[in-house]
Short mmCIF file of C-alpha atoms in Angstrom, two decimals:
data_model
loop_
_atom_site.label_atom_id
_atom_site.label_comp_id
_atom_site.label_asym_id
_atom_site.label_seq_id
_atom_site.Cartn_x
_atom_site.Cartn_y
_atom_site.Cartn_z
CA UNK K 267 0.00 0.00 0.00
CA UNK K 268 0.90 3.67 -0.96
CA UNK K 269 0.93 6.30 1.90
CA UNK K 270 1.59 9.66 1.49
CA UNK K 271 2.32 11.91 4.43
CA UNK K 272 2.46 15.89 3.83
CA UNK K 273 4.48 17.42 6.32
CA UNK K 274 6.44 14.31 6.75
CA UNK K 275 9.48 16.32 7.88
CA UNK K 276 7.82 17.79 10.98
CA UNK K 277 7.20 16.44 14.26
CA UNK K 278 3.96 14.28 14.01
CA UNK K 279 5.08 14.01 10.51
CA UNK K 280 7.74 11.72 11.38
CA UNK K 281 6.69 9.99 14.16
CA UNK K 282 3.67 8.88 11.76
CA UNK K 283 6.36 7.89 9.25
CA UNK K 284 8.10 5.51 12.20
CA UNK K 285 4.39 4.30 12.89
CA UNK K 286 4.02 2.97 9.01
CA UNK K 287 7.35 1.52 8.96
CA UNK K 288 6.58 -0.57 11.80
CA UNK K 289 4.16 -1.93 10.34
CA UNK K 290 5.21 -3.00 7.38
CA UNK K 291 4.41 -3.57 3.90
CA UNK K 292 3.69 0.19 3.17
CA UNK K 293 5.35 2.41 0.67
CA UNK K 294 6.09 5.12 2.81
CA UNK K 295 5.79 9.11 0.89
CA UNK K 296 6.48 12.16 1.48
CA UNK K 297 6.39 15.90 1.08
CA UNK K 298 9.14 18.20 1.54
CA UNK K 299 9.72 22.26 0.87
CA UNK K 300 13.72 22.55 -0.23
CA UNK K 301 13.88 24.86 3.44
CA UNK K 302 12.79 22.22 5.49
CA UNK K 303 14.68 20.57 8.43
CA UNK K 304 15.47 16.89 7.53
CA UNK K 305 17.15 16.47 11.26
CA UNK K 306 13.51 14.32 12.37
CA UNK K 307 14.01 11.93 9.54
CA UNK K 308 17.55 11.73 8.87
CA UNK K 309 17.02 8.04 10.15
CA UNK K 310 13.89 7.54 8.01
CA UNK K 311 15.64 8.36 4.35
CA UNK K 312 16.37 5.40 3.21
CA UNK K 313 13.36 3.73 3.89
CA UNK K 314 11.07 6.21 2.27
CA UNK K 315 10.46 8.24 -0.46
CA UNK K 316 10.64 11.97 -0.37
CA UNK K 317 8.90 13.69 -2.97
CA UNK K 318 9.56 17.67 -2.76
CA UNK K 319 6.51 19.98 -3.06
CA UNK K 320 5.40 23.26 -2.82
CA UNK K 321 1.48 22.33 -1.46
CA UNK K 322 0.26 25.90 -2.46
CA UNK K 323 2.04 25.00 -6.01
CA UNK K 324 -1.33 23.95 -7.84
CA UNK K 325 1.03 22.33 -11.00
CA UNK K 326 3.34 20.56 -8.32
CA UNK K 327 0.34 18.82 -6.44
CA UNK K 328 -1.02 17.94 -9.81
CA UNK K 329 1.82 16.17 -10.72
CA UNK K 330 2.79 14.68 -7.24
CA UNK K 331 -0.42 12.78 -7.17
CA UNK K 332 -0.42 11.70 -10.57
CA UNK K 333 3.08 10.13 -10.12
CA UNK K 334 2.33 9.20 -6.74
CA UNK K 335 -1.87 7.90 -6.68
CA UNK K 336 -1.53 6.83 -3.04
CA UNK K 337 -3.93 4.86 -1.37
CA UNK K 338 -4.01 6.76 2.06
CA UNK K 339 -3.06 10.72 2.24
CA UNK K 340 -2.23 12.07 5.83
CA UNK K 341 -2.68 15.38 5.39
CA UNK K 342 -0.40 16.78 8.34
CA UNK K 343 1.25 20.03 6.31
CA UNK K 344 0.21 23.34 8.09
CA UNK K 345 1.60 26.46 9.59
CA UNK K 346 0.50 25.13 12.92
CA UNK K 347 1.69 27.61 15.46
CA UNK K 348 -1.11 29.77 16.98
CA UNK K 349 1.61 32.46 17.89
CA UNK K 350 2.60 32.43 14.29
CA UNK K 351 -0.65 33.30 12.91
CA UNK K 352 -0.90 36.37 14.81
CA UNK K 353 1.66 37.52 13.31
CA UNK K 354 1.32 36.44 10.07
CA UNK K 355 -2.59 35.90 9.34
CA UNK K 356 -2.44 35.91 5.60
CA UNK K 357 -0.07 33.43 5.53
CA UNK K 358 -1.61 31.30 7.69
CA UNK K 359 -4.49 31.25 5.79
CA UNK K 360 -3.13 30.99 3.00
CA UNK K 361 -0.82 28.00 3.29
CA UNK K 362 -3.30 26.09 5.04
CA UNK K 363 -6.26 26.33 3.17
CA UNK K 364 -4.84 26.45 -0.01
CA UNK K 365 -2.61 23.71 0.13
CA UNK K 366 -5.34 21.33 1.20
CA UNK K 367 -7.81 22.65 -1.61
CA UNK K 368 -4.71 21.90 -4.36
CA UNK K 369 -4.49 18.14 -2.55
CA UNK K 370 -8.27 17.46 -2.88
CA UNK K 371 -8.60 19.00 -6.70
CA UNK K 372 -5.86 16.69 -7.55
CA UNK K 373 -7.54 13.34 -6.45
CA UNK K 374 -10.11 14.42 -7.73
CA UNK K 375 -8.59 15.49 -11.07
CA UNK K 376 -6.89 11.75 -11.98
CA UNK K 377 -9.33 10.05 -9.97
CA UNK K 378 -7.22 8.58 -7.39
CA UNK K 379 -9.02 5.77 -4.68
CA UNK K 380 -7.42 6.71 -1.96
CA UNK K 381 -8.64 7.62 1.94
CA UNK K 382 -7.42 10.88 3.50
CA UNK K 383 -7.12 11.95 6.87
CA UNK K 384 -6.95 15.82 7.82
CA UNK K 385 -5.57 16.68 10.55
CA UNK K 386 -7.45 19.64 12.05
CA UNK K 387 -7.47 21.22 15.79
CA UNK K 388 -9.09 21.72 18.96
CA UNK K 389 -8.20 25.33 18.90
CA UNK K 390 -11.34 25.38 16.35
CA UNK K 391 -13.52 24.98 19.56
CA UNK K 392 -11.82 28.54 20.68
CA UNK K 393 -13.96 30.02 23.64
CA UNK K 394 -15.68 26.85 25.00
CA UNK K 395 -18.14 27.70 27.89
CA UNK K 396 -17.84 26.10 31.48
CA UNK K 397 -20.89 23.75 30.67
CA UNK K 398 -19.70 22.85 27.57
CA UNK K 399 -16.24 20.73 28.83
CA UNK K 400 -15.64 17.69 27.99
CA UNK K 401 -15.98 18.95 24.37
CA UNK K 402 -17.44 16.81 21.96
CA UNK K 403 -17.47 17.17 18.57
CA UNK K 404 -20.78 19.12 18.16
CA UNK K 405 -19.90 21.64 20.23
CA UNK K 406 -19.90 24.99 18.28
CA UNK K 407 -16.82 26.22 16.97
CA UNK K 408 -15.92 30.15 18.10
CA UNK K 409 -12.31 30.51 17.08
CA UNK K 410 -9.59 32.83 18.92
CA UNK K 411 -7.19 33.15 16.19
CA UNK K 412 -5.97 33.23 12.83
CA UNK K 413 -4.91 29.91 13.07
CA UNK K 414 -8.21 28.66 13.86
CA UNK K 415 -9.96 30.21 12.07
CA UNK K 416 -7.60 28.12 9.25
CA UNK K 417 -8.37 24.59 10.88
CA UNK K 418 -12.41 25.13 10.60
CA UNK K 419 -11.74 26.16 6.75
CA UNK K 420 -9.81 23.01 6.36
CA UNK K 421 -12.15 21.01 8.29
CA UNK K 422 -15.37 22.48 6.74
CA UNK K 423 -13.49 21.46 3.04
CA UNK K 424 -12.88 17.96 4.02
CA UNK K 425 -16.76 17.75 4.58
CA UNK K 426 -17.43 19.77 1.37
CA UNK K 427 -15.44 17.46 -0.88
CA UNK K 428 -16.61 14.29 0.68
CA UNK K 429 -20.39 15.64 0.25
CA UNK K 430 -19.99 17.41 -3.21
CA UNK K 431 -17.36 14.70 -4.39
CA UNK K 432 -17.51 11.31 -2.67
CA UNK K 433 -13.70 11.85 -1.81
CA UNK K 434 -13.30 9.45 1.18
CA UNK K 435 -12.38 11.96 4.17
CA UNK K 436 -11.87 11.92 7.72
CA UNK K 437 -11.65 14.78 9.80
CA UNK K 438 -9.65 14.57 13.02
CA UNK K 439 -9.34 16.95 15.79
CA UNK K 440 -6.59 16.77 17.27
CA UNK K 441 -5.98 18.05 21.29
CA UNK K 442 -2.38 19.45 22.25
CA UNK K 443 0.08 16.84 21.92
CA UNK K 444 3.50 16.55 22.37
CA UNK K 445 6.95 14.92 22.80
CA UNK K 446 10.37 13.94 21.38
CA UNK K 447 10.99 16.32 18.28
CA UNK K 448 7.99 19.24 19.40
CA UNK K 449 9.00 22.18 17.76
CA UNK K 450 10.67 24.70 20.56
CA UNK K 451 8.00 27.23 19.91
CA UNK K 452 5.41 25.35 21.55
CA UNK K 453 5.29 25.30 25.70
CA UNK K 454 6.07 21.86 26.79
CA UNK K 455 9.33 21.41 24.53
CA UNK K 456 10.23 25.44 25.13
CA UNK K 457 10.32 24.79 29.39
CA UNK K 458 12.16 21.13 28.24
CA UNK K 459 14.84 23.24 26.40
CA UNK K 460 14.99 25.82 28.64
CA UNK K 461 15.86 23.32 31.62
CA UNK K 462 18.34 21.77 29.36
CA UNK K 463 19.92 24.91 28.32
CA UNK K 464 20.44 25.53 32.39
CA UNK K 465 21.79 22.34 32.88
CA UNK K 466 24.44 23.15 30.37
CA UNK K 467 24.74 26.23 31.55
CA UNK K 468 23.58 27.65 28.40
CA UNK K 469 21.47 30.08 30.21
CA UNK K 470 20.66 31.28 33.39
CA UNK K 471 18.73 29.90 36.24
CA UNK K 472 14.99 30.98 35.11
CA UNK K 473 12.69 29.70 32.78
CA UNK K 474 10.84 32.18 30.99
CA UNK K 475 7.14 31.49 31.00
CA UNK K 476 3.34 32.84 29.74
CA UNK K 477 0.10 32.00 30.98
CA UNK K 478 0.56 29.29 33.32
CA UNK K 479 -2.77 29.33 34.22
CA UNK K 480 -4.41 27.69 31.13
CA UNK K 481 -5.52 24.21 31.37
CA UNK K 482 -4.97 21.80 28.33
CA UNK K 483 -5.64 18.00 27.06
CA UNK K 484 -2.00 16.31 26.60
CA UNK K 485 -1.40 13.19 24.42
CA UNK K 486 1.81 11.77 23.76
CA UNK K 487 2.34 12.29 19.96
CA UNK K 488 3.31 8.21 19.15
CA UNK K 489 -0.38 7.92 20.80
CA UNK K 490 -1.74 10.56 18.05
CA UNK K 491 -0.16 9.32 15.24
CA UNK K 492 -1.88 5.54 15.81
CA UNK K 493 -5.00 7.19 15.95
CA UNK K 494 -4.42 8.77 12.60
CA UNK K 495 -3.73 5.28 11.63
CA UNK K 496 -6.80 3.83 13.12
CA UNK K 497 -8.93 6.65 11.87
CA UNK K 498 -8.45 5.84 7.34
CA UNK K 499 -8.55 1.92 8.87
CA UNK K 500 -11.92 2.45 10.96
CA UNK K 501 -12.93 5.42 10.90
CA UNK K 502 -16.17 6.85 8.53
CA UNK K 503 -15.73 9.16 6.01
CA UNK K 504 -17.11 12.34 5.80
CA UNK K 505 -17.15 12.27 9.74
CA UNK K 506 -15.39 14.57 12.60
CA UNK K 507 -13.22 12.59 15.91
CA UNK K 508 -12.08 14.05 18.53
CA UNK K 509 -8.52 12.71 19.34
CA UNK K 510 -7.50 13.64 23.55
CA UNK K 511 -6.37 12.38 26.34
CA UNK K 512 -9.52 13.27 28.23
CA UNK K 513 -7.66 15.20 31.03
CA UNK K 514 -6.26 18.39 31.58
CA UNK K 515 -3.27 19.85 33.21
CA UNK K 516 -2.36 24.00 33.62
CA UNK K 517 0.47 24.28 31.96
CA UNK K 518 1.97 25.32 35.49
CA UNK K 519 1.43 21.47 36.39
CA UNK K 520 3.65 20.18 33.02
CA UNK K 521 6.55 22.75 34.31
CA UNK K 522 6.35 21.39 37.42
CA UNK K 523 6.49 17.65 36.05
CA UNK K 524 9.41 18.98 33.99
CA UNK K 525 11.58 20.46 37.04
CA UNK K 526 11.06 17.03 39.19
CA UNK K 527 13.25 15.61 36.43
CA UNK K 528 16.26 17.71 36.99
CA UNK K 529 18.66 19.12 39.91
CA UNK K 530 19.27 22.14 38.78
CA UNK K 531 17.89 25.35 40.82
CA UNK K 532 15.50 26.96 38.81
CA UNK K 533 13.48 30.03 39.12
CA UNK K 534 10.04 30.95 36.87
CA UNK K 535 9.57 34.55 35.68
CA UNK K 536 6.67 35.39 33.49
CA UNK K 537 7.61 36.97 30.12
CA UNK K 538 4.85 39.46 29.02
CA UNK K 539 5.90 38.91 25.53
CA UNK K 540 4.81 35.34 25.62
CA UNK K 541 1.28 36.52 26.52
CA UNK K 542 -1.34 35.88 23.98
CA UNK K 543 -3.81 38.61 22.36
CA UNK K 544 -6.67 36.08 23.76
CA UNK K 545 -6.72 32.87 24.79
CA UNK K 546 -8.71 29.33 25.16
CA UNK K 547 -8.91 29.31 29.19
CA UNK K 548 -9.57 25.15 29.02
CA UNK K 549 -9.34 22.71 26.41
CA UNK K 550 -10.81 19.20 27.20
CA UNK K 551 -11.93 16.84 25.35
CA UNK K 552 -14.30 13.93 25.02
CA UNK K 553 -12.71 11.64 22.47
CA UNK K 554 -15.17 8.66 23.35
CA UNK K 555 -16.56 8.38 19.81
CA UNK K 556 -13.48 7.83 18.18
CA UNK K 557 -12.63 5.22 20.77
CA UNK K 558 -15.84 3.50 19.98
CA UNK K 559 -15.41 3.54 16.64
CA UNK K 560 -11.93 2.34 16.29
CA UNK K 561 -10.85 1.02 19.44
CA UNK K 562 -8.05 3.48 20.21
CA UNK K 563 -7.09 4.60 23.67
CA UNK K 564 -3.63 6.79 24.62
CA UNK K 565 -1.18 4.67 26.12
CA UNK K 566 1.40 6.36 27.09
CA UNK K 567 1.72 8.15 30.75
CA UNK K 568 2.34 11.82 30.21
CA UNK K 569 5.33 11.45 33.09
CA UNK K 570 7.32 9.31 30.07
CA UNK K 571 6.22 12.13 27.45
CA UNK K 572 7.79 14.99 29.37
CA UNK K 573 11.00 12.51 30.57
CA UNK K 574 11.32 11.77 26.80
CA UNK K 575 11.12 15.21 25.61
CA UNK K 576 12.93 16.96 28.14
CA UNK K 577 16.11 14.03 27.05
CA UNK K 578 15.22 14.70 23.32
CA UNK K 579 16.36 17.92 24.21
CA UNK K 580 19.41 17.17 26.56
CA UNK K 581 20.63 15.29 23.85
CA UNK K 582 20.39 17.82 21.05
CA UNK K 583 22.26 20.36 23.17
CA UNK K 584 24.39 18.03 24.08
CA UNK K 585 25.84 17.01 20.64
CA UNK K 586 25.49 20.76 19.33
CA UNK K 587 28.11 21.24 22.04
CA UNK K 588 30.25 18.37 20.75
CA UNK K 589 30.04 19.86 17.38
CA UNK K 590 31.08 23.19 18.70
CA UNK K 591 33.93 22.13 20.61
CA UNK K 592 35.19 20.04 17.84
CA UNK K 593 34.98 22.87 15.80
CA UNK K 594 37.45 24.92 17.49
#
């Protein structure tokens, strides 16, 4: 069987991409911009194929999936950092929408059988009222940024396509996850490489924080990617799953996890510049209809997530320092 993974060099990218290859008998694709990192699948390459695309190139999707005609599309490409699309709206919008309309034209266009996952986001819930927690999947959507905003386009087009077009969709929104190879922008891995960087004495003794008060849904990312798996295997198309943990933490509880796994003296000091314009207050959700439907629960405790992420990054530093001192 043909996969194709967009976004393969990112984080759940390439933890999906270790999924697959374990187990077997898949032909493993994927998308690649010429600036992207290759460090999260340098130990993939040679065991898949890596096809490089522009997503909002409508001529190099065309021809991608004519080469290509996968049987399963994970459709993980995005500009997926909320900060980001502050910042940058237009892009935001653009590359995410855009790229995913190019993807479903092109199936369409040479007629390609294939099942397609799209990953969209809990931060398409946005402000969700007190009564409203756990959040299922009918729960109105009232976005808080740009980057929302983006996910309920591409989530909205997945149902479009499938209705208009019979294209064989499934929408999945996916709570915060994390673990080895989150991007440094996001909170968990930016305390993790903060507390590293002190270690190593990289920086000083204080790790500089935001909203600690926020409460989120964690699931370890190697949990996520099997339910993206278990959502083209058993999962209906044209429908919406929730994908959570069903239990929060404030992300003052996953610093404090972090700092029980290290002896060095640490002190927290907010950084007003890591405040948000607005921001979701909870995120919970209620992920029991995907689990009925396809069996999946996360398996992983969320202690191992932050140990594993918190040595992703001890390790990183660590050989960047090697490097350095070699260099000299």
């Amino acid at each position: 069987m043909k996969a194709l993974i967009t976004g393969i060099t990112g984080f759940a990218g390439s933890h999906l991409a270790e999924y697959l290859l374990a187990r077997g008998n898949i032909e493993i694709y994927g998308t690649y911009r010429i600036r992207s990192r290759m460090d999260h699948i340098s130990h993939l390459v040679d065991h898949i194929s890596l096809v490089e695309c522009e997503l909002t190139d409508p001529h190099a999707v065309d021809q991608m999936i004519k080469l290509i005609r996968p049987e399963q599309i994970y459709h993980l490409a995005a500009q997926s950092f909320v900060p980001t699309s502050w910042n940058s709206p237009a892009d935001t919008l653009t590359n995410n929408i855009v790229s995913q309309l190019h993807l479903f034209e092109a199936v369409r266009k040479w007629d390609v059988d294939c099942k397609i996952q799209v990953a969209c986001s809990s931060e398409e819930y946005g402000m969700v009222y007190p009564g409203e927690i756990p959040v299922q999947e009918n729960n109105p959507l009232r976005p808080l940024s740009p980057y929302a905003v983006s996910k309920i386009a591409q989530d909205f087009l997945g149902y479009q396509y499938f209705q208009s077009y019979g294209l064989s969709i499934v929408r999945t929104r996916t709570f915060n996850h994390t673990g080895p190879r989150r991007g440094e922008h996001f909170v968990t891995s930016n305390f993790a490489k903060q507390i590293a960087q002190i270690e190593l004495g990289l920086q000083p003794p204080f790790v500089d924080v935001g909203n600690l008060q926020a409460r989120r849904d964690f699931t370890d990312v190697r949990d996520v990617v099997k339910a993206y798996w278990l959502s083209l295997e058993r999962g209906e198309p044209g429908s919406v799953y929730n994908i959570s943990s069903g239990t929060t933490r404030t992300i003052e509880e996953v610093l404090q996890i972090l700092l029980t796994f290290t002896t060095a003296n640490v002190q927290i000091r907010v950084d007003p510049k890591r405040l948000r314009p607005s921001d979701v207050d909870v995120l919970l959700g209620d992920s029991s209809l995907f689990q009925e439907k396809t069996g999946w629960k996360p398996e992983i405790p969320f202690h191992q997530t932050l140990k594993d992420l918190l040595e992703y990054w001890r390790n990183i530093l660590r050989c960047k320092q090697q490097r350095e001192g070699d260099q000299k």
